């Protein structure tokens, strides 16, 4: 074997060895270590922060759901309807608005300010909200109830977006406004470390408590 061929073979073996070592360290050992440590220290979070009611998993704390009943707190708009669908007797799947379920997905509407589709969609959502919340005027509807998150799976809304829905929820559920407000307050999360982000309300957590108060 010539000197150049021997050198090339040596370089190749070094590259292959480095690749295998890094693959084992970064692709196997490190993830297993993190998974093991997190399972010991944060078992609930490591398992997906699942929400259970009567020993049945109904969702996850950090993945939003679409709620349409008047007695529930509503989430932000979602281009994928939070992947919530129903199935008819023929096995066909549909979103709650009647459109065909297109499979599990995430994402936004991706319509810019210059796109008429954005204005049409926002105006439609605004009118739908106002029709179900007659005590609220258009300028009182918080922005996050008309805009979708980048993932379309946001589990939170702002405290203002929750508060504006209290009259409708109270009337439809038969619960007092005070009770609904207390439930929302219990599931209002503050800023991270007191300075990062904004105060948020977990929609699923609120609706679990509302359902239990109603005896559902």
Tab-separated table of C-alpha atoms in Angstrom:
chain	number	residue	atom	x	y	z
A	1	UNK	CA	0.000	0.000	0.000
A	2	UNK	CA	1.384	3.405	-0.944
A	3	UNK	CA	2.006	6.067	1.674
A	4	UNK	CA	-0.876	8.239	0.387
A	5	UNK	CA	-3.293	5.305	0.426
A	6	UNK	CA	-2.189	4.364	3.936
A	7	UNK	CA	-2.702	7.955	5.100
A	8	UNK	CA	-6.140	8.101	3.490
A	9	UNK	CA	-7.101	4.820	5.154
A	10	UNK	CA	-5.916	6.152	8.517
A	11	UNK	CA	-7.996	9.325	8.126
A	12	UNK	CA	-11.038	7.282	7.152
A	13	UNK	CA	-10.685	5.027	10.225
A	14	UNK	CA	-10.335	8.087	12.468
A	15	UNK	CA	-13.449	9.713	10.976
A	16	UNK	CA	-15.445	6.491	11.260
A	17	UNK	CA	-14.321	5.924	14.861
A	18	UNK	CA	-15.171	9.502	15.842
A	19	UNK	CA	-18.584	9.192	14.200
A	20	UNK	CA	-19.390	5.944	16.012
A	21	UNK	CA	-18.184	7.245	19.376
A	22	UNK	CA	-20.159	10.499	19.067
A	23	UNK	CA	-23.245	8.609	17.875
A	24	UNK	CA	-23.149	6.352	20.937
A	25	UNK	CA	-22.426	9.220	23.334
A	26	UNK	CA	-24.835	11.813	21.920
A	27	UNK	CA	-27.443	9.546	20.366
A	28	UNK	CA	-27.736	6.827	23.012
A	29	UNK	CA	-26.007	7.418	26.340
A	30	UNK	CA	-26.792	11.138	26.757
A	31	UNK	CA	-30.537	10.848	25.892
A	32	UNK	CA	-30.844	7.778	28.134
A	33	UNK	CA	-29.151	9.658	30.963
A	34	UNK	CA	-31.451	12.661	30.565
A	35	UNK	CA	-34.540	10.453	30.327
A	36	UNK	CA	-33.545	8.500	33.408
A	37	UNK	CA	-32.715	11.558	35.493
A	38	UNK	CA	-35.851	13.415	34.425
A	39	UNK	CA	-38.005	10.363	35.174
A	40	UNK	CA	-36.605	10.275	38.694
A	41	UNK	CA	-36.716	14.005	39.434
A	42	UNK	CA	-39.729	15.071	37.337
A	43	UNK	CA	-41.792	11.900	36.707
A	44	UNK	CA	-45.012	13.776	35.862
A	45	UNK	CA	-43.341	16.065	33.327
A	46	UNK	CA	-41.248	13.250	31.854
A	47	UNK	CA	-44.421	11.261	31.210
A	48	UNK	CA	-45.885	14.142	29.202
A	49	UNK	CA	-47.650	16.109	31.966
A	50	UNK	CA	-50.786	14.067	31.329
A	51	UNK	CA	-54.104	15.101	32.871
A	52	UNK	CA	-56.222	12.316	34.352
A	53	UNK	CA	-59.808	12.304	35.589
A	54	UNK	CA	-61.111	9.158	37.302
A	55	UNK	CA	-57.949	7.312	36.205
A	56	UNK	CA	-58.590	8.182	32.553
A	57	UNK	CA	-56.169	10.339	30.554
A	58	UNK	CA	-58.071	13.224	28.977
A	59	UNK	CA	-55.202	15.344	27.709
A	60	UNK	CA	-51.881	16.970	28.484
A	61	UNK	CA	-51.175	20.189	30.349
A	62	UNK	CA	-49.064	21.630	27.545
A	63	UNK	CA	-51.152	20.646	24.515
A	64	UNK	CA	-54.334	22.611	23.876
A	65	UNK	CA	-57.756	21.256	22.997
A	66	UNK	CA	-60.713	22.709	21.112
A	67	UNK	CA	-63.809	23.356	23.235
A	68	UNK	CA	-67.074	24.473	21.646
A	69	UNK	CA	-69.680	24.083	24.404
A	70	UNK	CA	-70.937	27.378	25.832
A	71	UNK	CA	-70.254	26.256	29.407
A	72	UNK	CA	-66.560	25.687	28.705
A	73	UNK	CA	-63.678	28.131	28.394
A	74	UNK	CA	-62.691	28.517	24.748
A	75	UNK	CA	-59.148	28.266	23.419
A	76	UNK	CA	-57.447	30.378	20.761
A	77	UNK	CA	-58.245	29.742	17.079
A	78	UNK	CA	-56.317	26.838	15.582
A	79	UNK	CA	-55.726	25.991	11.935
A	80	UNK	CA	-55.793	22.289	12.842
A	81	UNK	CA	-58.630	22.561	15.408
A	82	UNK	CA	-56.225	21.191	18.041
A	83	UNK	CA	-56.623	17.829	16.262
A	84	UNK	CA	-60.027	17.361	17.914
A	85	UNK	CA	-62.396	15.423	15.650
A	86	UNK	CA	-65.540	13.308	15.714
A	87	UNK	CA	-66.311	10.131	13.796
A	88	UNK	CA	-69.601	9.305	12.065
A	89	UNK	CA	-71.236	5.901	11.722
A	90	UNK	CA	-69.249	5.244	8.520
A	91	UNK	CA	-65.918	5.888	10.182
A	92	UNK	CA	-65.384	9.273	8.506
A	93	UNK	CA	-63.682	11.844	10.684
A	94	UNK	CA	-64.661	15.505	10.884
A	95	UNK	CA	-63.562	18.535	12.857
A	96	UNK	CA	-66.146	20.150	15.132
A	97	UNK	CA	-66.983	22.741	12.453
A	98	UNK	CA	-67.927	19.969	10.005
A	99	UNK	CA	-64.824	20.137	7.801
A	100	UNK	CA	-62.964	16.925	7.025
A	101	UNK	CA	-60.262	15.792	9.422
A	102	UNK	CA	-56.955	15.838	7.536
A	103	UNK	CA	-54.800	13.981	10.043
A	104	UNK	CA	-52.719	14.968	13.041
A	105	UNK	CA	-51.011	18.272	12.423
A	106	UNK	CA	-49.723	21.491	13.900
A	107	UNK	CA	-49.085	24.949	12.480
A	108	UNK	CA	-50.731	28.280	11.815
A	109	UNK	CA	-52.875	29.778	9.069
A	110	UNK	CA	-49.773	31.500	7.598
A	111	UNK	CA	-51.830	34.396	6.228
A	112	UNK	CA	-49.991	37.738	6.324
A	113	UNK	CA	-51.550	41.160	7.035
A	114	UNK	CA	-51.911	41.828	3.310
A	115	UNK	CA	-53.838	38.594	2.732
A	116	UNK	CA	-57.630	39.164	2.605
A	117	UNK	CA	-58.095	35.637	3.975
A	118	UNK	CA	-56.720	36.802	7.324
A	119	UNK	CA	-59.254	39.623	7.654
A	120	UNK	CA	-62.062	37.315	6.557
A	121	UNK	CA	-61.106	34.641	9.064
A	122	UNK	CA	-60.666	37.097	11.955
A	123	UNK	CA	-63.966	38.847	11.203
A	124	UNK	CA	-65.758	35.497	11.031
A	125	UNK	CA	-64.290	34.391	14.367
A	126	UNK	CA	-65.126	37.752	15.911
A	127	UNK	CA	-68.771	37.600	14.861
A	128	UNK	CA	-69.047	33.990	16.054
A	129	UNK	CA	-67.646	34.993	19.435
A	130	UNK	CA	-69.919	38.016	19.767
A	131	UNK	CA	-72.994	35.953	18.897
A	132	UNK	CA	-72.253	33.638	21.831
A	133	UNK	CA	-71.164	36.443	24.161
A	134	UNK	CA	-73.836	39.152	23.696
A	135	UNK	CA	-72.690	41.157	26.722
A	136	UNK	CA	-69.282	41.743	25.102
A	137	UNK	CA	-68.540	44.433	22.510
A	138	UNK	CA	-66.085	43.983	19.646
A	139	UNK	CA	-63.455	46.257	21.183
A	140	UNK	CA	-63.554	44.202	24.414
A	141	UNK	CA	-62.472	40.950	22.749
A	142	UNK	CA	-58.791	40.289	23.571
A	143	UNK	CA	-56.470	39.807	20.611
A	144	UNK	CA	-55.464	36.264	21.517
A	145	UNK	CA	-59.037	35.038	21.034
A	146	UNK	CA	-58.778	36.045	17.363
A	147	UNK	CA	-55.184	35.067	16.588
A	148	UNK	CA	-53.694	31.588	16.339
A	149	UNK	CA	-50.389	30.526	17.835
A	150	UNK	CA	-47.551	29.286	15.633
A	151	UNK	CA	-48.202	25.676	16.619
A	152	UNK	CA	-51.992	25.839	16.658
A	153	UNK	CA	-51.799	23.793	19.863
A	154	UNK	CA	-51.399	26.545	22.474
A	155	UNK	CA	-52.862	25.344	25.810
A	156	UNK	CA	-53.110	28.836	27.298
A	157	UNK	CA	-55.026	32.077	26.856
A	158	UNK	CA	-54.543	35.406	28.596
A	159	UNK	CA	-56.387	36.232	31.857
A	160	UNK	CA	-58.276	38.917	29.924
A	161	UNK	CA	-59.409	36.346	27.341
A	162	UNK	CA	-60.664	34.126	30.148
A	163	UNK	CA	-62.393	36.927	32.053
A	164	UNK	CA	-64.378	38.079	29.029
A	165	UNK	CA	-65.944	34.597	28.761
A	166	UNK	CA	-67.118	34.396	32.380
A	167	UNK	CA	-70.704	35.704	31.813
A	168	UNK	CA	-71.352	33.144	29.053
A	169	UNK	CA	-69.854	30.260	31.041
A	170	UNK	CA	-71.790	31.158	34.182
A	171	UNK	CA	-75.111	31.364	32.344
A	172	UNK	CA	-74.597	28.157	30.354
A	173	UNK	CA	-73.194	26.099	33.234
A	174	UNK	CA	-75.492	27.292	36.003
A	175	UNK	CA	-72.464	28.112	38.132
A	176	UNK	CA	-72.066	31.508	39.754
A	177	UNK	CA	-69.715	34.047	38.223
A	178	UNK	CA	-67.733	33.969	41.450
A	179	UNK	CA	-67.222	30.211	41.165
A	180	UNK	CA	-66.083	30.476	37.546
A	181	UNK	CA	-63.724	33.328	38.391
A	182	UNK	CA	-62.254	31.341	41.288
A	183	UNK	CA	-61.640	28.342	39.020
A	184	UNK	CA	-59.891	30.552	36.476
A	185	UNK	CA	-57.780	32.156	39.211
A	186	UNK	CA	-56.699	28.714	40.453
A	187	UNK	CA	-55.323	27.865	37.016
A	188	UNK	CA	-53.724	31.197	36.213
A	189	UNK	CA	-49.961	30.835	35.903
A	190	UNK	CA	-47.594	33.741	36.519
A	191	UNK	CA	-44.562	34.855	34.552
A	192	UNK	CA	-41.561	32.535	34.531
A	193	UNK	CA	-39.296	33.598	37.406
A	194	UNK	CA	-41.618	36.562	37.769
A	195	UNK	CA	-40.178	38.400	34.755
A	196	UNK	CA	-40.341	36.275	31.592
A	197	UNK	CA	-43.458	35.929	29.458
A	198	UNK	CA	-46.980	36.847	30.512
A	199	UNK	CA	-49.615	35.574	32.919
A	200	UNK	CA	-51.565	32.733	31.321
A	201	UNK	CA	-54.633	30.568	31.979
A	202	UNK	CA	-54.583	26.826	31.249
A	203	UNK	CA	-57.814	26.167	29.337
A	204	UNK	CA	-57.973	22.404	29.866
A	205	UNK	CA	-57.376	22.662	33.614
A	206	UNK	CA	-60.156	25.243	33.952
A	207	UNK	CA	-62.599	23.142	31.963
A	208	UNK	CA	-61.861	20.015	33.999
A	209	UNK	CA	-62.865	21.898	37.149
A	210	UNK	CA	-65.952	23.405	35.486
A	211	UNK	CA	-67.074	19.937	34.348
A	212	UNK	CA	-66.574	18.553	37.852
A	213	UNK	CA	-68.496	21.455	39.416
A	214	UNK	CA	-71.326	20.729	36.987
A	215	UNK	CA	-71.219	17.024	37.778
A	216	UNK	CA	-70.372	16.024	34.220
